Amino acid sequence: MKLVITENQKDKIIEKVIFKYLDRQNYNQIDTGDRIYFVKNIGDKYAEIRFDKSDGWCGISYELSSFFSSMMGIEESDSESIIGRWVEHTLQMEVKQTWTFVQRQQWRLNIPTW
């Protein structure tokens, strides 16, 4: 028996797998008023995802984005978009733009410690 999966079905399956994976990470959300940081552990220095409430921008760590790209065989831009949709779904807020922070930009994911 042959199973034929259309490109559209494949995309939906990949999105479901990534959403499920992110849901199971049980991220702690740190809300600083203007931003929400998604961290695995309270006390982490860097977040994996940062959402800016004022402009709807969503920053993603390179490690997270590239993990999905290599695991699922998709472009990093697709990985970034799917993570952005997960953030929208999780926060019930609109993500207007996503971007991935490469290693040298990791400071942008730094969690403020007042």
mmCIF file of C-alpha atoms in Angstrom, residues 1 10 21 49 52-53 72 82 93 110 112:
data_model
loop_
_atom_site.group_PDB
_atom_site.id
_atom_site.type_symbol
_atom_site.label_atom_id
_atom_site.label_comp_id
_atom_site.label_asym_id
_atom_site.label_seq_id
_atom_site.Cartn_x
_atom_site.Cartn_y
_atom_site.Cartn_z
ATOM 1 C CA MET A 1 0.000 0.000 0.000
ATOM 2 C CA LYS A 10 3.227 17.577 4.989
ATOM 3 C CA TYR A 21 7.321 19.773 20.904
ATOM 4 C CA ILE A 49 12.042 33.150 22.427
ATOM 5 C CA ASP A 52 7.798 42.316 21.980
ATOM 6 C CA LYS A 53 4.241 43.346 22.826
ATOM 7 C CA MET A 72 12.327 18.353 10.051
ATOM 8 C CA ILE A 82 6.079 28.062 12.570
ATOM 9 C CA MET A 93 -1.373 37.923 20.503
ATOM 10 C CA ASN A 110 19.147 38.385 27.576
ATOM 11 C CA PRO A 112 16.587 41.705 32.324
#
